[in-house]
Coordinates of C-alpha atoms in Angstrom, one line a residue:
M1441 CA 1.3 32.4 70.6
W1442 CA 3.5 29.4 71.0
K1443 CA 7.0 29.7 72.3
P1444 CA 9.6 27.0 72.5
P1445 CA 10.6 25.8 76.0
I1446 CA 12.9 28.2 77.7
D1447 CA 15.5 25.5 78.5
W1448 CA 15.7 24.5 74.9
L1449 CA 15.9 28.2 73.7
S1450 CA 18.6 29.0 76.3
G1451 CA 20.6 26.0 75.1
V1452 CA 20.4 27.1 71.5
T1453 CA 21.4 30.7 72.4
L1454 CA 24.3 29.4 74.6
T1455 CA 25.6 27.2 71.7
L1456 CA 25.4 30.1 69.3
R1457 CA 27.5 32.2 71.7
H1458 CA 30.1 29.5 72.0
V1459 CA 30.3 29.2 68.3
L1460 CA 30.5 32.9 67.7
F1461 CA 33.4 33.1 70.3
F1462 CA 35.6 32.1 67.4
T1463 CA 34.3 34.5 64.8
P1464 CA 37.6 36.5 64.9
L1465 CA 39.2 33.5 63.1
A1466 CA 37.4 34.8 60.0
L1467 CA 40.1 37.5 60.0
V1468 CA 42.4 34.7 59.0
G1469 CA 40.3 34.0 55.9
L1470 CA 40.3 37.7 55.0
G1471 CA 44.0 37.8 55.4
V1472 CA 44.6 34.7 53.3
E1473 CA 42.5 36.2 50.5
A1474 CA 44.6 39.3 50.6
V1475 CA 48.0 37.5 50.7
Y1476 CA 47.2 34.6 48.4
P1477 CA 45.6 35.6 45.1
S1478 CA 42.9 33.0 44.7
G1479 CA 40.3 32.1 42.0
A1480 CA 36.7 33.0 41.9
A1481 CA 35.7 29.5 43.2
F1482 CA 37.7 29.8 46.4
R1483 CA 36.5 33.4 47.0
G1484 CA 32.9 32.1 46.4
L1485 CA 33.5 29.3 48.9
L1486 CA 34.7 31.7 51.6
A1487 CA 31.7 33.9 50.8
Y1488 CA 29.4 31.0 51.7
V1489 CA 31.3 30.6 55.0
Y1490 CA 31.0 34.3 55.7
Y1491 CA 27.3 34.2 55.0
G1492 CA 26.9 31.3 57.4
V1493 CA 28.7 33.1 60.2
V1494 CA 26.7 36.3 59.6
G1495 CA 23.5 34.1 59.6
L1496 CA 24.4 32.7 63.0
F1497 CA 25.1 36.2 64.3
A1498 CA 21.7 37.4 63.1
L1499 CA 20.0 34.3 64.5
R1500 CA 21.5 35.0 67.9
L1501 CA 20.2 38.6 67.7
V1502 CA 16.7 37.3 66.9
L1503 CA 16.8 34.8 69.7
D1504 CA 18.1 37.4 72.2
F1505 CA 15.3 39.7 71.1
W1506 CA 12.7 37.0 71.6
R1507 CA 14.0 36.2 75.1
A1508 CA 14.4 39.9 76.2
A1509 CA 12.0 41.0 78.9
S1510 CA 12.1 44.5 77.7
K1511 CA 12.2 45.0 73.9
L1512 CA 13.1 48.7 74.3
A1513 CA 16.0 47.9 76.5
F1514 CA 17.1 45.3 74.0
F1515 CA 17.2 47.9 71.2
R1516 CA 19.2 50.3 73.4
T1517 CA 21.8 47.6 74.2
H1518 CA 22.0 45.8 70.8
A1519 CA 21.6 48.6 68.3
F1520 CA 25.3 48.6 67.5
N1521 CA 25.3 44.8 66.8
A1522 CA 22.4 45.3 64.4
L1523 CA 24.3 48.0 62.6
L1524 CA 27.1 45.5 61.8
L1525 CA 24.7 43.8 59.3
L1526 CA 24.0 47.0 57.3
P1527 CA 26.9 46.5 54.8
L1528 CA 25.4 43.2 53.6
P1529 CA 23.3 44.6 50.7
L1530 CA 26.3 46.5 49.3
A1531 CA 27.5 45.1 46.0
G1532 CA 30.9 43.4 45.8
D1533 CA 32.4 42.9 49.3
G1534 CA 29.5 43.7 51.5
V1535 CA 29.6 40.3 53.2
R1536 CA 33.3 40.7 53.8
I1537 CA 32.9 44.1 55.4
S1538 CA 30.2 42.7 57.7
I1539 CA 32.2 39.7 58.6
G1540 CA 35.2 41.9 59.4
L1541 CA 33.1 44.1 61.6
I1542 CA 31.5 41.2 63.4
A1543 CA 35.0 39.6 63.9
L1544 CA 36.3 42.8 65.5
R1545 CA 33.2 43.1 67.6
Q1546 CA 33.6 39.5 68.9
T1547 CA 37.4 39.9 69.6
P1548 CA 36.9 41.3 73.1
D1549 CA 34.5 38.4 73.9
L1550 CA 37.2 35.9 72.8
I1551 CA 39.8 37.6 74.9
R1552 CA 37.5 37.5 78.0
F1553 CA 36.8 33.9 77.2
L1554 CA 40.5 33.0 77.1
S1555 CA 41.5 35.2 80.1
P1556 CA 42.1 33.4 83.4
S1557 CA 39.6 35.5 85.4
P1558 CA 36.7 33.3 86.4
G1559 CA 34.1 34.5 88.9
P1560 CA 30.6 35.8 89.2
R1561 CA 31.4 39.0 87.3
R1562 CA 32.3 37.1 84.2
R1563 CA 29.5 37.9 81.7
L1564 CA 29.9 34.9 79.4
R1565 CA 30.0 31.4 80.6
A1566 CA 32.9 29.7 78.7
P1567 CA 32.4 26.1 77.6
R1568 CA 34.3 23.6 79.7
F1569 CA 37.4 22.0 78.1
T1570 CA 36.0 18.4 78.0
P1571 CA 38.1 15.7 76.3
A1572 CA 35.8 15.8 73.3
R1573 CA 36.4 19.5 72.8
V1574 CA 40.2 19.2 73.3
V1575 CA 40.4 16.4 70.7
T1576 CA 38.3 18.3 68.2
A1577 CA 40.3 21.5 68.7
S1578 CA 43.6 19.6 68.5
F1579 CA 42.8 18.0 65.2
A1580 CA 41.5 21.2 63.8
G1581 CA 44.6 23.1 64.8
T1582 CA 46.9 20.5 63.3
I1583 CA 44.9 20.6 60.0
L1584 CA 45.3 24.3 59.9
V1585 CA 49.1 24.1 60.4
G1586 CA 49.4 21.4 57.8
T1587 CA 47.4 23.4 55.3
L1588 CA 49.7 26.4 55.7
L1589 CA 52.8 24.2 55.2
L1590 CA 51.4 22.6 52.0
T1591 CA 50.7 26.1 50.5
L1592 CA 54.3 27.0 50.7
P1593 CA 56.2 27.1 47.4
V1594 CA 58.8 24.6 48.7
A1595 CA 56.1 22.0 49.2
T1596 CA 55.4 21.5 45.5
R1597 CA 57.6 20.5 42.6
D1598 CA 56.7 23.5 40.5
S1599 CA 57.5 25.9 43.4
Q1600 CA 54.0 27.5 43.0
G1601 CA 52.5 26.2 46.2
T1602 CA 49.2 24.3 46.6
P1603 CA 45.9 26.1 46.2
M1604 CA 44.4 26.8 49.6
L1605 CA 41.3 24.5 49.2
D1606 CA 43.4 21.7 47.8
A1607 CA 45.9 22.1 50.6
L1608 CA 43.1 22.0 53.2
F1609 CA 41.7 18.9 51.6
T1610 CA 45.1 17.1 51.5
A1611 CA 46.0 18.2 55.1
T1612 CA 42.6 17.0 56.4
S1613 CA 43.0 13.7 54.5
A1614 CA 46.5 13.2 56.1
V1615 CA 45.7 14.2 59.7
C1616 CA 42.4 12.2 59.5
V1617 CA 44.5 9.4 58.0
T1618 CA 42.1 9.0 55.1
G1619 CA 44.2 9.0 51.9
L1620 CA 41.7 10.7 49.5
T1621 CA 43.6 13.0 47.2
V1622 CA 42.6 15.6 44.7
L1623 CA 46.2 15.9 43.6
D1624 CA 48.7 13.3 42.4
T1625 CA 51.0 13.0 45.5
P1626 CA 54.3 11.9 43.8
V1627 CA 53.8 14.4 40.9
H1628 CA 52.6 17.5 42.7
F1629 CA 54.4 17.4 46.0
S1630 CA 58.1 17.9 46.5
T1631 CA 60.1 15.9 49.0
F1632 CA 59.4 18.6 51.6
G1633 CA 55.7 18.3 50.9
Q1634 CA 55.8 14.5 51.2
V1635 CA 57.7 14.8 54.5
V1636 CA 55.0 17.1 55.8
L1637 CA 52.4 14.5 54.8
M1638 CA 54.4 11.9 56.7
G1639 CA 54.4 14.0 59.8
L1640 CA 50.7 14.8 59.5
M1641 CA 49.9 11.1 59.1
Q1642 CA 52.0 10.1 62.1
V1643 CA 50.5 12.8 64.4
G1644 CA 47.0 12.2 63.1
G1645 CA 47.2 8.4 63.5
L1646 CA 48.5 8.4 67.0
G1647 CA 46.5 11.4 68.2
I1648 CA 47.7 14.9 69.1
M1649 CA 47.1 14.4 72.8
T1650 CA 49.2 11.3 72.9
F1651 CA 52.1 13.2 71.3
S1652 CA 51.8 16.3 73.4
T1653 CA 51.6 14.2 76.6
F1654 CA 54.7 12.2 75.5
L1655 CA 56.6 15.4 74.9
A1656 CA 55.7 16.7 78.3
I1657 CA 56.9 13.5 79.9
T1658 CA 60.1 13.6 77.8
L1659 CA 60.8 17.2 78.8
Q1660 CA 60.2 16.2 82.5
R1661 CA 57.3 18.5 82.9
R1662 CA 54.5 17.7 85.2
M1663 CA 51.4 16.2 83.7
G1664 CA 48.5 18.3 85.0
M1665 CA 45.3 16.7 86.4
Q1666 CA 43.3 18.1 83.4
D1667 CA 45.7 16.4 81.0
R1668 CA 45.5 13.1 82.9
L1669 CA 41.7 13.2 82.9
I1670 CA 41.6 13.9 79.2
M1671 CA 44.0 11.0 78.4
Q1672 CA 42.1 8.7 80.8
D1673 CA 38.9 9.4 78.8
L1674 CA 40.6 9.0 75.4
L1675 CA 42.4 5.7 76.3
E1676 CA 39.6 4.5 78.6
E1677 CA 42.2 3.7 81.2
P1678 CA 40.6 3.6 84.7
N1679 CA 43.9 3.9 86.5
I1680 CA 45.3 7.5 86.0
E1681 CA 48.7 6.5 87.5
T1682 CA 49.4 4.0 84.7
L1683 CA 48.7 6.6 81.9
K1684 CA 52.4 7.7 81.6
S1685 CA 53.7 4.2 81.2
M1686 CA 50.9 3.4 78.7
I1687 CA 51.6 6.5 76.6
V1688 CA 55.3 5.7 76.5
G1689 CA 54.5 2.1 75.6
I1690 CA 52.3 3.3 72.8
L1691 CA 55.0 5.4 71.3
K1692 CA 57.7 2.7 71.6
M1693 CA 55.3 0.1 70.2
T1694 CA 54.5 2.4 67.2
F1695 CA 58.1 3.2 66.3
I1696 CA 59.3 -0.4 66.7
I1697 CA 56.5 -1.7 64.4
E1698 CA 57.1 1.1 61.9
A1699 CA 60.8 0.5 61.9
V1700 CA 60.3 -3.2 61.1
G1701 CA 57.9 -2.2 58.3
V1702 CA 60.5 0.2 56.9
L1703 CA 63.2 -2.5 56.8
V1704 CA 61.0 -5.1 55.2
L1705 CA 59.5 -2.6 52.6
A1706 CA 63.0 -1.1 51.9
W1707 CA 64.3 -4.6 51.2
A1708 CA 61.4 -5.4 48.9
W1709 CA 61.8 -2.2 46.9
Y1710 CA 65.6 -2.5 46.8
A1711 CA 65.1 -6.0 45.3
T1712 CA 63.0 -4.4 42.5
G1713 CA 65.9 -2.2 41.4
E1714 CA 65.5 1.0 43.5
S1715 CA 68.6 2.6 45.0
L1716 CA 69.3 2.1 48.7
W1717 CA 68.2 5.6 49.7
A1718 CA 65.2 5.5 47.4
A1719 CA 64.1 2.2 48.9
L1720 CA 64.5 3.4 52.4
Y1721 CA 62.5 6.5 51.7
L1722 CA 59.7 4.5 50.0
G1723 CA 59.8 2.1 52.9
A1724 CA 59.5 4.9 55.5
F1725 CA 56.7 6.7 53.7
H1726 CA 54.6 3.6 53.1
S1727 CA 55.3 2.1 56.5
I1728 CA 54.0 5.2 58.2
A1729 CA 51.0 5.4 55.8
A1730 CA 50.1 1.7 56.3
F1731 CA 50.4 1.5 60.1
N1732 CA 48.5 4.7 60.5
N1733 CA 45.9 3.5 58.0
A1734 CA 46.4 6.6 55.8
G1735 CA 46.5 5.2 52.3
F1736 CA 48.8 7.8 50.7
A1737 CA 51.2 6.3 48.2
L1738 CA 54.2 7.6 46.2
F1739 CA 53.0 6.0 43.0
S1740 CA 50.4 7.5 40.7
D1741 CA 48.6 4.1 40.4
N1742 CA 48.9 3.5 44.2
L1743 CA 50.2 -0.1 44.5
M1744 CA 48.6 -1.6 41.5
Q1745 CA 51.9 -2.4 39.8
Y1746 CA 52.9 -4.5 42.8
R1747 CA 49.8 -6.7 43.0
G1748 CA 51.9 -9.8 42.5
D1749 CA 54.7 -8.9 44.9
I1750 CA 54.2 -11.1 48.0
L1751 CA 56.5 -9.3 50.3
I1752 CA 55.1 -5.8 49.6
N1753 CA 51.5 -7.1 49.9
L1754 CA 52.1 -9.0 53.1
A1755 CA 54.1 -6.1 54.7
I1756 CA 51.5 -3.5 53.8
T1757 CA 48.5 -5.6 54.9
S1758 CA 50.2 -6.7 58.2
L1759 CA 50.9 -3.0 59.1
I1760 CA 47.3 -2.1 58.3
I1761 CA 45.9 -4.9 60.4
V1762 CA 48.2 -4.3 63.4
G1763 CA 47.6 -0.5 63.2
G1764 CA 43.8 -1.1 63.1
L1765 CA 43.7 -3.5 66.1
G1766 CA 44.2 -0.7 68.6
F1767 CA 47.0 -0.1 71.0
V1768 CA 45.2 -1.7 73.9
V1769 CA 44.7 -4.9 71.9
I1770 CA 48.3 -4.9 70.6
S1771 CA 49.6 -4.6 74.2
T1772 CA 47.8 -7.8 75.1
L1773 CA 49.0 -9.9 72.1
P1774 CA 52.1 -11.2 73.9
Q1775 CA 49.6 -13.0 76.2
L1776 CA 48.1 -14.9 73.2
R1777 CA 49.5 -18.4 72.8
F1778 CA 48.2 -21.1 70.4
W1779 CA 50.0 -23.9 72.2
G1780 CA 51.3 -24.6 75.7
K1781 CA 50.1 -23.0 78.9
P1782 CA 49.2 -19.4 78.6
R1783 CA 51.0 -16.8 80.8
V1784 CA 47.7 -15.5 82.1
R1785 CA 44.3 -17.0 82.6
R1786 CA 42.6 -15.2 79.7
L1787 CA 42.7 -12.2 77.3
P1788 CA 40.6 -9.2 78.2
C1789 CA 37.1 -9.4 76.7
H1790 CA 37.7 -6.4 74.6
S1791 CA 40.7 -7.9 72.9
R1792 CA 38.9 -11.2 72.3
I1793 CA 36.0 -9.4 70.6
V1794 CA 38.3 -7.3 68.4
L1795 CA 40.4 -10.3 67.4
W1796 CA 37.5 -12.5 66.6
T1797 CA 35.6 -9.8 64.7
T1798 CA 38.7 -8.8 62.7
A1799 CA 39.4 -12.5 61.8
I1800 CA 35.8 -13.0 60.7
L1801 CA 35.8 -9.9 58.5
L1802 CA 39.2 -10.7 56.9
V1803 CA 38.3 -14.3 56.1
S1804 CA 34.8 -13.7 54.8
G1805 CA 35.9 -10.6 52.9
T1806 CA 38.7 -12.5 51.1
L1807 CA 36.4 -15.3 50.1
L1808 CA 33.7 -12.9 48.9
F1809 CA 36.1 -10.8 46.9
L1810 CA 37.6 -13.9 45.4
L1811 CA 34.2 -15.2 44.3
A1812 CA 33.1 -11.9 43.0
E1813 CA 36.2 -11.0 41.0
A1814 CA 37.9 -14.2 40.1
G1815 CA 36.3 -14.5 36.7
K1816 CA 35.9 -10.7 36.0
T1817 CA 38.4 -8.1 37.1
M1818 CA 40.9 -10.8 38.1
A1819 CA 40.3 -13.0 35.1
E1820 CA 43.8 -12.4 33.7
F1821 CA 45.5 -12.8 37.1
S1822 CA 47.3 -15.9 38.1
W1823 CA 45.8 -17.8 41.0
S1824 CA 48.5 -16.5 43.4
E1825 CA 47.7 -12.9 42.2
R1826 CA 44.0 -13.5 42.6
L1827 CA 44.5 -14.7 46.2
L1828 CA 46.8 -11.8 47.1
A1829 CA 44.5 -9.3 45.4
A1830 CA 41.4 -10.7 47.2
Y1831 CA 43.2 -10.6 50.5
F1832 CA 44.4 -7.1 49.9
L1833 CA 40.8 -6.0 49.0
A1834 CA 39.6 -7.5 52.3
V1835 CA 42.2 -5.7 54.3
T1836 CA 42.4 -2.2 52.8
P1837 CA 38.8 -1.1 53.3
R1838 CA 39.5 -1.4 57.0
T1839 CA 40.3 2.3 56.8
A1840 CA 43.7 2.0 54.9
G1841 CA 42.9 3.1 51.3
F1842 CA 45.7 1.4 49.4
N1843 CA 44.6 -0.6 46.3
T1844 CA 46.3 -3.1 44.0
V1845 CA 43.1 -3.4 41.8
D1846 CA 41.4 -0.6 40.1
T1847 CA 38.5 0.3 42.4
G1848 CA 36.4 1.8 39.7
A1849 CA 36.5 -1.5 37.7
L1850 CA 35.2 -3.7 40.5
T1851 CA 31.8 -5.4 40.2
D1852 CA 28.8 -4.0 42.1
L1853 CA 29.0 -6.9 44.6
S1854 CA 32.6 -6.1 45.4
L1855 CA 31.7 -2.4 45.8
F1856 CA 28.9 -3.2 48.1
I1857 CA 31.1 -5.4 50.2
T1858 CA 33.7 -2.7 50.3
I1859 CA 31.2 -0.1 51.5
I1860 CA 30.2 -2.5 54.4
L1861 CA 33.8 -3.0 55.4
M1862 CA 34.5 0.7 55.2
F1863 CA 31.6 1.4 57.4
V1864 CA 32.8 -1.1 60.0
G1865 CA 36.4 0.2 59.9
A1866 CA 39.1 -0.5 62.5
S1867 CA 39.0 -1.0 66.2
P1868 CA 38.8 1.5 69.1
A1869 CA 42.0 3.3 70.2
S1870 CA 43.6 2.5 66.9
T1871 CA 44.8 4.6 63.9
G1872 CA 41.7 3.8 61.9
G1873 CA 38.2 5.1 61.6
G1874 CA 34.7 3.7 61.0
V1875 CA 32.1 2.7 63.6
K1876 CA 34.7 0.2 64.9
T1877 CA 34.6 -3.6 65.1
S1878 CA 33.5 -3.7 68.7
S1879 CA 30.5 -1.6 68.0
I1880 CA 29.4 -3.9 65.2
A1881 CA 30.1 -6.9 67.4
L1882 CA 27.9 -5.5 70.2
L1883 CA 25.1 -4.8 67.7
V1884 CA 25.1 -8.4 66.6
L1885 CA 25.3 -9.6 70.3
S1886 CA 22.4 -7.3 71.1
V1887 CA 20.3 -8.9 68.4
R1888 CA 21.3 -12.3 69.7
A1889 CA 20.3 -11.4 73.2
I1890 CA 16.9 -10.1 72.1
L1891 CA 16.2 -13.3 70.0
R1892 CA 17.2 -15.4 73.0
K1893 CA 15.0 -13.1 75.3
R1894 CA 18.0 -12.3 77.5
E1895 CA 18.0 -8.9 79.3
E1896 CA 21.8 -8.6 79.2
V1897 CA 24.3 -8.8 76.4
E1898 CA 26.7 -11.6 77.1
V1899 CA 29.9 -12.8 75.4
F1900 CA 32.8 -15.1 76.5
Y1901 CA 31.0 -15.7 79.8
R1902 CA 31.0 -12.0 80.6
T1903 CA 28.2 -9.4 80.8
I1904 CA 28.6 -6.2 78.8
P1905 CA 27.4 -3.0 80.7
R1906 CA 24.3 -1.6 79.2
E1907 CA 25.8 1.9 78.9
T1908 CA 28.5 0.4 76.6
V1909 CA 25.9 -1.3 74.4
H1910 CA 23.8 1.9 74.2
K1911 CA 26.9 3.9 73.3
A1912 CA 27.7 1.4 70.4
L1913 CA 24.1 1.6 69.1
V1914 CA 24.2 5.5 69.3
I1915 CA 27.5 5.5 67.3
I1916 CA 26.2 3.2 64.6
T1917 CA 22.9 5.2 64.3
L1918 CA 24.7 8.6 64.2
S1919 CA 27.2 7.3 61.7
F1920 CA 24.5 5.9 59.4
S1921 CA 22.5 9.1 59.6
L1922 CA 25.5 11.3 58.8
I1923 CA 26.5 9.2 55.8
N1924 CA 23.0 9.5 54.4
L1925 CA 22.9 13.3 55.1
F1926 CA 26.2 14.0 53.4
T1927 CA 25.4 11.7 50.5
I1928 CA 22.3 13.8 49.8
L1929 CA 24.4 17.0 50.1
L1930 CA 27.1 15.7 47.7
L1931 CA 24.4 14.6 45.2
L1932 CA 23.1 18.2 45.3
T1933 CA 26.5 19.8 44.8
D1934 CA 28.1 17.4 42.3
E1935 CA 26.5 15.8 39.3
A1936 CA 27.7 12.3 39.9
P1937 CA 26.0 8.8 39.9
F1938 CA 24.6 7.6 43.2
L1939 CA 27.0 4.7 43.8
P1940 CA 30.3 6.6 43.3
T1941 CA 28.9 9.4 45.5
M1942 CA 27.9 7.2 48.4
F1943 CA 31.1 5.2 48.0
E1944 CA 33.1 8.5 48.3
V1945 CA 31.1 9.6 51.4
V1946 CA 31.5 6.2 53.2
S1947 CA 35.2 6.2 52.3
A1948 CA 35.7 9.6 53.8
F1949 CA 33.7 8.9 56.9
G1950 CA 35.5 5.6 57.5
T1951 CA 38.8 7.5 56.8
V1952 CA 39.6 4.8 54.2
G1953 CA 40.7 6.7 51.1
L1954 CA 39.4 4.5 48.4
S1955 CA 37.6 6.2 45.5
M1956 CA 35.9 5.2 42.3
G1957 CA 37.5 8.2 40.6
L1958 CA 35.2 10.9 41.9
T1959 CA 37.7 12.8 44.2
P1960 CA 39.7 14.7 41.6
S1961 CA 36.5 16.0 39.9
L1962 CA 34.8 17.3 43.0
T1963 CA 33.5 20.8 42.9
A1964 CA 34.6 23.3 45.6
A1965 CA 31.5 22.7 47.6
G1966 CA 32.0 18.9 47.2
K1967 CA 35.5 19.2 48.5
V1968 CA 34.3 21.1 51.6
I1969 CA 31.6 18.4 52.2
I1970 CA 34.2 15.6 52.0
I1971 CA 36.6 17.6 54.3
I1972 CA 33.8 17.8 56.9
V1973 CA 33.0 14.1 56.6
M1974 CA 36.7 13.1 57.0
F1975 CA 37.0 15.3 60.1
I1976 CA 33.9 13.9 61.7
G1977 CA 34.9 10.3 60.7
R1978 CA 38.3 10.7 62.4
I1979 CA 37.2 12.1 65.7
G1980 CA 34.0 10.1 65.7
P1981 CA 30.4 11.3 65.4
L1982 CA 29.8 10.9 69.1
T1983 CA 32.9 12.9 70.1
M1984 CA 31.8 15.7 67.7
A1985 CA 28.3 15.7 69.2
L1986 CA 29.7 15.9 72.7
A1987 CA 32.2 18.6 71.7
L1988 CA 29.4 20.8 70.3
G1989 CA 26.9 20.1 73.0
E1990 CA 26.9 21.0 76.6
R1991 CA 27.1 18.4 79.3
Q1992 CA 23.8 18.2 81.2
D1993 CA 23.3 17.0 84.7
S1994 CA 21.4 13.7 85.2
A1995 CA 17.7 14.1 85.6
R1996 CA 16.5 13.3 89.1
F1997 CA 13.1 12.2 88.0
A1998 CA 11.5 9.8 85.6
Y1999 CA 8.4 10.0 83.5
P2000 CA 5.7 7.2 83.6
S2001 CA 6.5 4.4 81.2
E2002 CA 4.2 3.4 78.3
R2003 CA 4.5 0.7 75.7
V2004 CA 5.1 1.4 72.0
M2005 CA 4.5 -1.1 69.2
V2006 CA 7.6 -2.0 67.2
G2007 CA 8.4 -4.5 64.5

């Protein structure tokens, strides 16, 4: 009888144990159901989650039984765990009884996992707190806090609070700086709720670890070596000693840029007849949303009524572009001069790749949108409005999500171009998502190197390390695969045409926020799928894979090579 390799089976079992560590969190779901009266759809959704957790628990039992040397000893030691599954066939709340028992059973394991008592006697090997896991947990925790705040009665205009699933969707969209909404933001949310969204967008755009480290520095607390290593990995800064100054510089840079955006936008809205305080509030909200590439707007039609306002259009697009360049690139911009002798010999290779790729995408995107829509959607626009609208269409798919033209009315060519731009997204270490401009640039450069029969990828008289090129190719491949997978799942759960469905998934994955109108009509299962896609898109598919996986030691051997036909 065939059995899987023991290393593979051990890895699966260990991963299941790590996932089941957090089963006690299901008690939160049971408590929410008890405190917040919810509809049948939400209870059904939680039931699917409970069945999934119970299924993982049962799968772990089966794998442990398979690996047990003595089956009789296994039954003696695991009989109680098997009894926890007995309530499942009961009508009504059988699954909730089982999940509650399993959560209580796993609580001691979670406590041992969190307790600072390492040593050989520790029964369960806890997963290491790698940067990928810290980032994933930080975003998840922030989303949970935002969800609870948005469910409060004070967060809505009708003082009824937001339904839990809609609050989770909105909080995820804000923290992941996406902008997809199932609720009309200015109509549904009160000022308190909108301020909560502003905070979630700001924290999500800059990154939770950046904020927490900045607070530690501000409060004059020592920055531990673990924190330094995490930030070094996130910001790809080789010199640990410069991290503090870099983080402080990022925060200063952010608030200065956003403050300038607030003043410009407030002036623009004050000129349209808004009161001074209303103009400042609108300017603050949209400046934060634009710089963090979030896409939330305080107008039911987004920014369509301002398609001809040059100042608002240029201010919003400038904030989007600067926020999407990445903090590392922004810090090198003062070195860029178009005349005279530059202050330094050259810009870093990364900055040059990002700037050139961004410029090419913006110029080509503007021209393509102008050609595709000038005689159709923009037929009644003046030429200045057409140019502004085409430029805005080229900028906003770069993970921003604002729109001055009805997205659902665009031609198929424009929608296809938008999907491509949403897939590319912003740049590394920025407030945006997508596979990133540098990854696409390295893909193109790799193709050029192969066509030229060059073994190395070269650009600007520099050689790019092979591991960097491989990482970019892995990110693109994983992203493309995930988009296809979640498109299939959304087509199964929601009866919608293919193009709007795929557009929705790519928009969520790229943390863009544009929609062809499918978002408000999503089913409960469809909302959960888009929530997962937004989360993966913000932290990155590679980060998610590293967070769920276990770091393996490098192999000290190599297999014989053999040729494979391709092409």
